[in-house]
PDB file of C-alpha atoms in Angstrom:
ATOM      1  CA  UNK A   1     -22.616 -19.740   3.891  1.00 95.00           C
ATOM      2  CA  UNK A   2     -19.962 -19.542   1.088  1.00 96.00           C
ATOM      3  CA  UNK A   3     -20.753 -20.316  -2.253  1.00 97.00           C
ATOM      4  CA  UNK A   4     -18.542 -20.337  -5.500  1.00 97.00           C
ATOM      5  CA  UNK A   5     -19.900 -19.856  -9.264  1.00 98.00           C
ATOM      6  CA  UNK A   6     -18.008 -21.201 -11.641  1.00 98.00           C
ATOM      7  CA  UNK A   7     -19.282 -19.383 -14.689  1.00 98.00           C
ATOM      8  CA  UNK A   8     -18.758 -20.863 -17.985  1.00 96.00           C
ATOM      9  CA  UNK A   9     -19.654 -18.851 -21.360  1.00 94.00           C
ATOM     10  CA  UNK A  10     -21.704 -21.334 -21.644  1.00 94.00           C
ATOM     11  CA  UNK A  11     -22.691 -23.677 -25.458  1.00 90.00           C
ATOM     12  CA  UNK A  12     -25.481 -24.430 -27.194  1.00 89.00           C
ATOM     13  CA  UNK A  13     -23.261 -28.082 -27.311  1.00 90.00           C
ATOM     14  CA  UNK A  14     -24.962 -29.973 -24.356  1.00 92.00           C
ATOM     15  CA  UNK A  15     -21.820 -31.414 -23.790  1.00 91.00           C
ATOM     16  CA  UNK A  16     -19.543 -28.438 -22.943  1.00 91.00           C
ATOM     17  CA  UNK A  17     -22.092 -27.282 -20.699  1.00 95.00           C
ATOM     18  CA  UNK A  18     -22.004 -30.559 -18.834  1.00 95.00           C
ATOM     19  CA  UNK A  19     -17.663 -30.556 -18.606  1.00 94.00           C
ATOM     20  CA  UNK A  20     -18.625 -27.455 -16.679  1.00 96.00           C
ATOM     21  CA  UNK A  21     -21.081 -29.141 -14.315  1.00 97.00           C
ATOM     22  CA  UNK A  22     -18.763 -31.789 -14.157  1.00 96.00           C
ATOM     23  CA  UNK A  23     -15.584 -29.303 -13.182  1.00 96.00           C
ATOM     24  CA  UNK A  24     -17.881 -27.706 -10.490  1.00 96.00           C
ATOM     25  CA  UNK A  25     -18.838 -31.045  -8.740  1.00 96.00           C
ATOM     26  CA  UNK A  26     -14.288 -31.660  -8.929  1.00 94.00           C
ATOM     27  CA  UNK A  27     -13.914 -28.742  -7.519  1.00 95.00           C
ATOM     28  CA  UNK A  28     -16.650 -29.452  -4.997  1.00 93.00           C
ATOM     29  CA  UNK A  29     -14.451 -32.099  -3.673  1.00 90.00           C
ATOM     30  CA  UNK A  30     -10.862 -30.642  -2.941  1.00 85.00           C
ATOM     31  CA  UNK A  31     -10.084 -30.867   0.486  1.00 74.00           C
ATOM     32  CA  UNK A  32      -8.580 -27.004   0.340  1.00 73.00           C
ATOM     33  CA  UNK A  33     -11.865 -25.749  -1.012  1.00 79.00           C
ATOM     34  CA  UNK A  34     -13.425 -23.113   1.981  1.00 88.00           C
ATOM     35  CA  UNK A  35     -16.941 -23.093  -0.025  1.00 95.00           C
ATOM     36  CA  UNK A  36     -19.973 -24.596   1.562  1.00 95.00           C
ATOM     37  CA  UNK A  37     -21.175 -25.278  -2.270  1.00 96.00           C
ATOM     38  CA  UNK A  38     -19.981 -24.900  -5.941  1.00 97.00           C
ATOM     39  CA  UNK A  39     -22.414 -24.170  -8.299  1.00 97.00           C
ATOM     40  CA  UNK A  40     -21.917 -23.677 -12.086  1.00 98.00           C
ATOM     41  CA  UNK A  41     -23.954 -20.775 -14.051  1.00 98.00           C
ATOM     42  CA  UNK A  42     -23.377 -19.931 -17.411  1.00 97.00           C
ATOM     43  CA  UNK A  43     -23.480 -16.603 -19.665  1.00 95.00           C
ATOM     44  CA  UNK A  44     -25.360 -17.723 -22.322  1.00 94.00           C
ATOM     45  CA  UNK A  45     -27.073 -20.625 -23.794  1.00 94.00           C
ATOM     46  CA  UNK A  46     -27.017 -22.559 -20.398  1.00 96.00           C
ATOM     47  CA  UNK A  47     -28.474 -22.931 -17.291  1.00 97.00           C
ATOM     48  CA  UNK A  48     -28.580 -21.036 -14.711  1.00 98.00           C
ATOM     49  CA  UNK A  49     -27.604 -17.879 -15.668  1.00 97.00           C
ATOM     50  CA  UNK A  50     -25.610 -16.017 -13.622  1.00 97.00           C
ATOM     51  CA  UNK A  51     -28.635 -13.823 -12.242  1.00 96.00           C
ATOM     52  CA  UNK A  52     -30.891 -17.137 -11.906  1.00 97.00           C
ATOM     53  CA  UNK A  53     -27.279 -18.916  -9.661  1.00 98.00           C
ATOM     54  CA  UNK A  54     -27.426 -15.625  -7.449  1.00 97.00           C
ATOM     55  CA  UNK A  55     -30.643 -15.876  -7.103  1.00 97.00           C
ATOM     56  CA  UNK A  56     -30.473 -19.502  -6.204  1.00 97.00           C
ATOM     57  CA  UNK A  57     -27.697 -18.597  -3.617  1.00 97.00           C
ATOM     58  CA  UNK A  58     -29.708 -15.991  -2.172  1.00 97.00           C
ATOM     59  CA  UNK A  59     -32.583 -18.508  -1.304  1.00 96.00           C
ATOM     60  CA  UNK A  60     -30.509 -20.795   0.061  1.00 96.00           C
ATOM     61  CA  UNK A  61     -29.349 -18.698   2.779  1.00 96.00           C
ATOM     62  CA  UNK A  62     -25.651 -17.469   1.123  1.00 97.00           C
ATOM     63  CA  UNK A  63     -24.368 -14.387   2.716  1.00 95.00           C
ATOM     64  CA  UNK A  64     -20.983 -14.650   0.227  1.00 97.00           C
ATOM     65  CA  UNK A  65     -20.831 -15.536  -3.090  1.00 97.00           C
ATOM     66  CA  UNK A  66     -17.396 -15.696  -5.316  1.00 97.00           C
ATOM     67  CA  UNK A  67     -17.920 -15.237  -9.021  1.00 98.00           C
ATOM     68  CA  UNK A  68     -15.296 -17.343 -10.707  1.00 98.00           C
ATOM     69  CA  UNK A  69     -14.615 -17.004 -14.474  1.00 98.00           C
ATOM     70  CA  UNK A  70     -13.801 -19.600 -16.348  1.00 97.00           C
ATOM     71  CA  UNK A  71     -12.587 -17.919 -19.452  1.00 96.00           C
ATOM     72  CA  UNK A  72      -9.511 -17.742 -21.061  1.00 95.00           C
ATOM     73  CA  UNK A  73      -8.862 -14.284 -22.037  1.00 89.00           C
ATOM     74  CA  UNK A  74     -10.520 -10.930 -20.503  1.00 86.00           C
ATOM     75  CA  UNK A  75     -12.266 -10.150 -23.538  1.00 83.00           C
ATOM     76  CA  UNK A  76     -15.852  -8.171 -23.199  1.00 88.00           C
ATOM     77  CA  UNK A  77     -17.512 -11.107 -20.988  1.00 92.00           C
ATOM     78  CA  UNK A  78     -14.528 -10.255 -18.228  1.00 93.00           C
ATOM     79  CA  UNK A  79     -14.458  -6.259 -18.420  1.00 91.00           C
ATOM     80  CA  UNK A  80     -18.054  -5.778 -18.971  1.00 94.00           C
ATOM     81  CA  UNK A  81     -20.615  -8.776 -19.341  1.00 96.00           C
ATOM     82  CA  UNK A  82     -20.236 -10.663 -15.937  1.00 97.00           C
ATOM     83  CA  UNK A  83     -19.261  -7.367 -13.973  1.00 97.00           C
ATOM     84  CA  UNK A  84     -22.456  -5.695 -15.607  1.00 97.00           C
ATOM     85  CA  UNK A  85     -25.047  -8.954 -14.324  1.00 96.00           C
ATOM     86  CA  UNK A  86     -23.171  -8.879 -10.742  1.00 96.00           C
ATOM     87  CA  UNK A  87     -23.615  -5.384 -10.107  1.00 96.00           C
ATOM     88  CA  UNK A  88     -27.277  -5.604 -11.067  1.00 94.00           C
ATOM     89  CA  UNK A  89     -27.743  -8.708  -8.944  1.00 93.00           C
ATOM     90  CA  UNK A  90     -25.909  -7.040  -6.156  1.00 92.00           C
ATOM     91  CA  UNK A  91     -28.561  -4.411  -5.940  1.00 94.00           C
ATOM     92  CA  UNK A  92     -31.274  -7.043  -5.964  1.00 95.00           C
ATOM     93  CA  UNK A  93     -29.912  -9.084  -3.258  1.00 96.00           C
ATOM     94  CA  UNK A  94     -28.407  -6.039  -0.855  1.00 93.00           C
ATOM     95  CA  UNK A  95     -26.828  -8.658   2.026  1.00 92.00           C
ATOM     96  CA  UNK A  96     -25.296 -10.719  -0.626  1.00 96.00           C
ATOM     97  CA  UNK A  97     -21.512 -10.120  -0.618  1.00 96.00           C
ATOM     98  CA  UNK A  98     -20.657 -10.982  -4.004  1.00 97.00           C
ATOM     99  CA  UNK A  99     -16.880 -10.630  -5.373  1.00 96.00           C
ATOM    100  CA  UNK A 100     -15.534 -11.517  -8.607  1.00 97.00           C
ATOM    101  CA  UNK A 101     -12.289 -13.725  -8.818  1.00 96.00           C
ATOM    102  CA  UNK A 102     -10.060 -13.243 -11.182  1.00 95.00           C
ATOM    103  CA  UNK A 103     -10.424 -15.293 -14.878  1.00 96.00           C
ATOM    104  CA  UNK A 104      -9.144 -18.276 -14.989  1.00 97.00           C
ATOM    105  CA  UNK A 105      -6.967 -17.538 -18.275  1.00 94.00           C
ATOM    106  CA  UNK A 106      -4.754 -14.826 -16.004  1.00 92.00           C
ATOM    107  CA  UNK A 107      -2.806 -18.012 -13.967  1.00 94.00           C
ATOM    108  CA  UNK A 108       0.338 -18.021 -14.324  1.00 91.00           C
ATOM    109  CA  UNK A 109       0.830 -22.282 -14.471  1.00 92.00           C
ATOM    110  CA  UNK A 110      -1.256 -22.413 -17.827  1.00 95.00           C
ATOM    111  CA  UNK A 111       1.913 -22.244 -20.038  1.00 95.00           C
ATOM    112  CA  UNK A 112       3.320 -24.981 -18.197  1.00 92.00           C
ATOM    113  CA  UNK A 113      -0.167 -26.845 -18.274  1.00 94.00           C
ATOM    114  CA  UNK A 114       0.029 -26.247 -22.136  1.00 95.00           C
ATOM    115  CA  UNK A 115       3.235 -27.615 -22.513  1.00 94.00           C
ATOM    116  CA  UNK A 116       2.441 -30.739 -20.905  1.00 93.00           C
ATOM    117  CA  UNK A 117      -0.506 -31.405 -23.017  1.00 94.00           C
ATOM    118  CA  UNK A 118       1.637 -30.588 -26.402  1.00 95.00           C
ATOM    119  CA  UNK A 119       3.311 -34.005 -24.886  1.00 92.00           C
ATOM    120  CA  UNK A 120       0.645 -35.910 -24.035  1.00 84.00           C
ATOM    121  CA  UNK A 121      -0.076 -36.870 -27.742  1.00 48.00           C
ATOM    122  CA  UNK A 122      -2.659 -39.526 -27.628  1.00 37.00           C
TER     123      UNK A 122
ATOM    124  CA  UNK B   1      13.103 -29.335 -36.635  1.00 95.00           C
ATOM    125  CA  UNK B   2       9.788 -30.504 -34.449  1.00 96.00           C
ATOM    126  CA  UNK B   3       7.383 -26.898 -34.299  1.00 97.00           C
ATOM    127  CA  UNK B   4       4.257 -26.531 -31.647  1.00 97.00           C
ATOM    128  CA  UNK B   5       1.485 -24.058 -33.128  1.00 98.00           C
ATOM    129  CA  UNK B   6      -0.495 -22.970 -30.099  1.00 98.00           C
ATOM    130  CA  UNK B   7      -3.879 -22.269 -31.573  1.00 98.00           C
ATOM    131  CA  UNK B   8      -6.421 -20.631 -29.646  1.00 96.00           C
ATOM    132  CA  UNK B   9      -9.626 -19.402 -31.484  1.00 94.00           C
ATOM    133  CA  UNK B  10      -8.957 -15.590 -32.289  1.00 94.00           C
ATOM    134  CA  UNK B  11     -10.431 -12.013 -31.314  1.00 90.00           C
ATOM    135  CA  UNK B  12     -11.664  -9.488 -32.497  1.00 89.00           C
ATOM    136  CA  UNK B  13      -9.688  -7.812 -29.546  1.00 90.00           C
ATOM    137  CA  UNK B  14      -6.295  -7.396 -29.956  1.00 92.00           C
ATOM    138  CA  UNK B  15      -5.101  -7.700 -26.765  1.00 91.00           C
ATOM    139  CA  UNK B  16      -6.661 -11.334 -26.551  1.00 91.00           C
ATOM    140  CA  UNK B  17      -4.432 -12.354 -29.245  1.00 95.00           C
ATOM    141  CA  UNK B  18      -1.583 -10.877 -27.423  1.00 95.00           C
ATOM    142  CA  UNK B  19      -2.453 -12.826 -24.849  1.00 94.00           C
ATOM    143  CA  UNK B  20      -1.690 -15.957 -26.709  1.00 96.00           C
ATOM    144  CA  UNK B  21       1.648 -14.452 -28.300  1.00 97.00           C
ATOM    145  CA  UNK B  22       2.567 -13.836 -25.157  1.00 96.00           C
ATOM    146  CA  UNK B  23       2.055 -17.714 -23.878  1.00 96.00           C
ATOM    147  CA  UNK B  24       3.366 -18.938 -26.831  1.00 96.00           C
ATOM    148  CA  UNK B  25       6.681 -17.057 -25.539  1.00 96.00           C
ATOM    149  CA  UNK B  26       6.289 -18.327 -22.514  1.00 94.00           C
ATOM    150  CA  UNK B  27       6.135 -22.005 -23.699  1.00 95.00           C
ATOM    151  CA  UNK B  28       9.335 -21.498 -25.947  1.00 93.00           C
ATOM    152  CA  UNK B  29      11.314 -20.935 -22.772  1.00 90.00           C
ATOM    153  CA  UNK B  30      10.828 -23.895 -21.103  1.00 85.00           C
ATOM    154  CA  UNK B  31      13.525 -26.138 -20.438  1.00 75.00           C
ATOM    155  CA  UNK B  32      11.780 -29.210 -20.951  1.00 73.00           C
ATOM    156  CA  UNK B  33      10.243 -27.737 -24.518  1.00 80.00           C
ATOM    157  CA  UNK B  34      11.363 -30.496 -27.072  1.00 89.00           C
ATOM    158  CA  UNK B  35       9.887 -28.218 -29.719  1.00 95.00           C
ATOM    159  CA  UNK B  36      12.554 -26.058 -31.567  1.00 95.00           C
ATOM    160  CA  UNK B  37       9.904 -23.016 -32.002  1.00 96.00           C
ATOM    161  CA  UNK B  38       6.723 -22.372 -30.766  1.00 97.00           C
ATOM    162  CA  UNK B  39       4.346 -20.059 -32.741  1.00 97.00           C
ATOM    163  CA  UNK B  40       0.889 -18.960 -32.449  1.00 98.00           C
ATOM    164  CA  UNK B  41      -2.228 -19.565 -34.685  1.00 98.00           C
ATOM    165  CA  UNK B  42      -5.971 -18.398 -34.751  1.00 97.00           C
ATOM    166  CA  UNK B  43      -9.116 -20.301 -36.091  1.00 95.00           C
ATOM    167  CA  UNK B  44     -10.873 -16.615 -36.905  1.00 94.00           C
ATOM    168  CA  UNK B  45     -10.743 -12.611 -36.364  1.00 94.00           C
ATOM    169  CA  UNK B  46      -6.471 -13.055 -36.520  1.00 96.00           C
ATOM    170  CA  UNK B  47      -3.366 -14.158 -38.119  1.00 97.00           C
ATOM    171  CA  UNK B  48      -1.373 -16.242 -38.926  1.00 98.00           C
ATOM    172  CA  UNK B  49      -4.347 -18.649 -39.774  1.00 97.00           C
ATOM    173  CA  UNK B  50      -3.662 -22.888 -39.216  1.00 97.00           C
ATOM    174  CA  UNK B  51      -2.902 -22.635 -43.190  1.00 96.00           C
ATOM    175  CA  UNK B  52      -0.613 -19.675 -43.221  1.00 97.00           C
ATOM    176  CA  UNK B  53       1.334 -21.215 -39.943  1.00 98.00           C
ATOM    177  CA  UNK B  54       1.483 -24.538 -41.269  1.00 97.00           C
ATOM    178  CA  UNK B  55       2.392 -22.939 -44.595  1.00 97.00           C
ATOM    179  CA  UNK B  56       4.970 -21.079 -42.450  1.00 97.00           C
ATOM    180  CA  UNK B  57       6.017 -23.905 -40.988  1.00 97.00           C
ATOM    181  CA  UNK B  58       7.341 -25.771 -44.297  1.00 97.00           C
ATOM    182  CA  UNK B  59       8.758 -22.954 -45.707  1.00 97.00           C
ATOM    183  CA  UNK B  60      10.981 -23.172 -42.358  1.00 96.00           C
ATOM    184  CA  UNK B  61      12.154 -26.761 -43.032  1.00 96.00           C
ATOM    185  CA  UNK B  62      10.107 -28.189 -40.587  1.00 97.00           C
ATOM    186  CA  UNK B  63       9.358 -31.995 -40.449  1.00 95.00           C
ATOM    187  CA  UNK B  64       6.992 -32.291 -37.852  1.00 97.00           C
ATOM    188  CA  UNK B  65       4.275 -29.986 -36.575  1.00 97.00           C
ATOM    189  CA  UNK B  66       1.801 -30.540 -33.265  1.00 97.00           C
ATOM    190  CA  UNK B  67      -1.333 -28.532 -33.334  1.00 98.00           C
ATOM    191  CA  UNK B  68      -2.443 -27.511 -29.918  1.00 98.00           C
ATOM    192  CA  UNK B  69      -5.652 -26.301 -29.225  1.00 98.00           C
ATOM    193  CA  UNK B  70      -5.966 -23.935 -26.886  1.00 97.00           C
ATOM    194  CA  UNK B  71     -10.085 -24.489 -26.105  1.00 96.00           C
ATOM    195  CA  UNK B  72     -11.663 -24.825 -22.708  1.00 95.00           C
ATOM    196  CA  UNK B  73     -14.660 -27.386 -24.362  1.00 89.00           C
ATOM    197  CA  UNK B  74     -14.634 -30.187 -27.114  1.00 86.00           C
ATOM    198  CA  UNK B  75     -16.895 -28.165 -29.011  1.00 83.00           C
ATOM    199  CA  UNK B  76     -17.044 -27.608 -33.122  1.00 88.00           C
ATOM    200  CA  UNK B  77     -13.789 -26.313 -33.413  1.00 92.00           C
ATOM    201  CA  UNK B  78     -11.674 -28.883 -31.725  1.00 93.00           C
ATOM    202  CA  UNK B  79     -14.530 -32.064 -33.732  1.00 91.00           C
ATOM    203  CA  UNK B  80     -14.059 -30.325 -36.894  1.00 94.00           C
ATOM    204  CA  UNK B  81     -12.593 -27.244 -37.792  1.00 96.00           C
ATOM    205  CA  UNK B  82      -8.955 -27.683 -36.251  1.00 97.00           C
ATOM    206  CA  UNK B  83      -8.848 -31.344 -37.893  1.00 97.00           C
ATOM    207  CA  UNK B  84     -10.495 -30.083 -41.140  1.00 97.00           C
ATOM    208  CA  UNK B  85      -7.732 -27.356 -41.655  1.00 96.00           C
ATOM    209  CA  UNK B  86      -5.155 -29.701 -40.483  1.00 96.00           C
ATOM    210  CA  UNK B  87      -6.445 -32.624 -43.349  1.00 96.00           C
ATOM    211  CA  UNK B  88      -5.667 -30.114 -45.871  1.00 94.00           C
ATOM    212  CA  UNK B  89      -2.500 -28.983 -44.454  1.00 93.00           C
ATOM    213  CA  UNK B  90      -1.708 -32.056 -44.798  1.00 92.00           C
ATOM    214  CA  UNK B  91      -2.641 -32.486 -48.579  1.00 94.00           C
ATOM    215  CA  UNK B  92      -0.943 -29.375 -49.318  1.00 95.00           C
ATOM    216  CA  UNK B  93       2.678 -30.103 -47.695  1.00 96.00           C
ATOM    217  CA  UNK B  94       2.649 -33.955 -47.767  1.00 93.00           C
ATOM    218  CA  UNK B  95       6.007 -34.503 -46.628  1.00 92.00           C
ATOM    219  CA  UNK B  96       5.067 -32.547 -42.992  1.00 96.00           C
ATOM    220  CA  UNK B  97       3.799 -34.627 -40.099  1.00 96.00           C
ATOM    221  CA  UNK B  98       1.165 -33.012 -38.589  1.00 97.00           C
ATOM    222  CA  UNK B  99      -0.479 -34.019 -35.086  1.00 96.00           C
ATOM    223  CA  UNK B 100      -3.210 -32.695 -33.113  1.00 97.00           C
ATOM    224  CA  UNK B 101      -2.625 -32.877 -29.680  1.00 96.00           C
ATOM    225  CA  UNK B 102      -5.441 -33.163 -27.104  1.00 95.00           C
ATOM    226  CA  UNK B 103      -6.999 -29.711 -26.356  1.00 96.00           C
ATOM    227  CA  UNK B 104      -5.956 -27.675 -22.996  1.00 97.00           C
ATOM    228  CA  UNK B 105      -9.652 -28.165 -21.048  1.00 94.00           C
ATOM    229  CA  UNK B 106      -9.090 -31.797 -21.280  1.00 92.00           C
ATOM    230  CA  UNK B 107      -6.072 -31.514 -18.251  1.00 94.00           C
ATOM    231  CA  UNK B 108      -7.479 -32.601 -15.009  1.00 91.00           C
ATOM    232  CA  UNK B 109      -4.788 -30.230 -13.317  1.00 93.00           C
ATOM    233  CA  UNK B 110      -7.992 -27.601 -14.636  1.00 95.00           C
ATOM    234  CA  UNK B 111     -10.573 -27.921 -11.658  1.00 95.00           C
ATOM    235  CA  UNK B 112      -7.483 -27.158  -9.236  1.00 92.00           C
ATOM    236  CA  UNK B 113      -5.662 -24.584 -10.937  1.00 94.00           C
ATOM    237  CA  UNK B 114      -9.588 -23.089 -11.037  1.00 95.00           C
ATOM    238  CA  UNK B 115      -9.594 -23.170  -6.758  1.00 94.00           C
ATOM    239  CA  UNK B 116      -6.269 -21.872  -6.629  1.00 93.00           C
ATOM    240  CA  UNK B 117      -8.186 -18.586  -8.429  1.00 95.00           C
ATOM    241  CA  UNK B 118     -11.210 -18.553  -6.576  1.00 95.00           C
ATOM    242  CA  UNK B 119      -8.953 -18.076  -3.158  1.00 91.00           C
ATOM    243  CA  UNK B 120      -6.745 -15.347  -5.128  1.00 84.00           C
ATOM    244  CA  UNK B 121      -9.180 -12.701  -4.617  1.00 48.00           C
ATOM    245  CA  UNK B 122      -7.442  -9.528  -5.383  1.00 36.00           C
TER     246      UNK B 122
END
């Protein structure tokens, strides 16, 4: 079983933490999508953190699970946070292949994404 | 002249920043940019600030200005901080239309854009 993690820094605004729920259960749905499950976890201020998701994956049977950052920019949560909680979680859960995707904030259509919300003026 | 301010919150890593000077680039050479100039501005930890762009801004001749946020979440910044600084933009250079354009992690093209780097595995 395939799971994805779609971890969010995570809010102490209820409401951000739910868009992230929300953009897990979207991407949950797309046809393309080779996961068995999507599953949001959070760095802070949210639940599940990303050693409580793992964990959760884990129990339910997940031999892979693919870290996905949803971040803009690889600040300290890309080079060191997330890596830092995956490696430790990696050496609790030994059959668990876990990889980390790149962060979100590297694609390449985000400029073009940008532009098209400068001209969506509500 | 019609100027875009792409602002994204601010670092205290430079290369973040960069990151966003870089886009901002990016966005200036598209073909279907309407904007004559697109610049970059931070909320904290860099400059320009909102003030000193829109400041900037005037002092260019421009007429019209669209603030872009470039957030994941609706959170503080985008309810009150980016409007608050914009208000008094406002009062300070009356005769400069200033909009606020919906912020990036509104797009629904997100939760696809986010599969697209889950299978991009390097």
């Amino acid at each position: 079983m395939n799971i994805l993690l779609l971890v969010a820094h995570g809010s102490r605004r209820e409401e951000s933490n739910l868009e992230v729920v929300s953009l897990s259960k979207q991407m949950a749905k797309f046809n393309s999508n080779p996961f068995d499950k999507v599953m949001p976890a959070f760095l802070e201020f949210a639940s599940p953190s990303i050693p409580e998701a793992i964990e959760k994956c884990n129990a339910m049977g997940a031999n892979s699970v693919t870290v996905l950052p949803y971040f803009l920019s690889a600040g300290v949560h890309i080079d060191r946070d997330i890596p830092s909680e995956v490696e430790n979680a990696s050496q609790d859960f030994p059959n668990l292949n876990i990889t980390i995707a790149n962060y979100f904030g590297s694609r390449e259509e985000i400029a073009e994404i940008l532009m098209k919300t400068a001209l969506d003026i509500k």
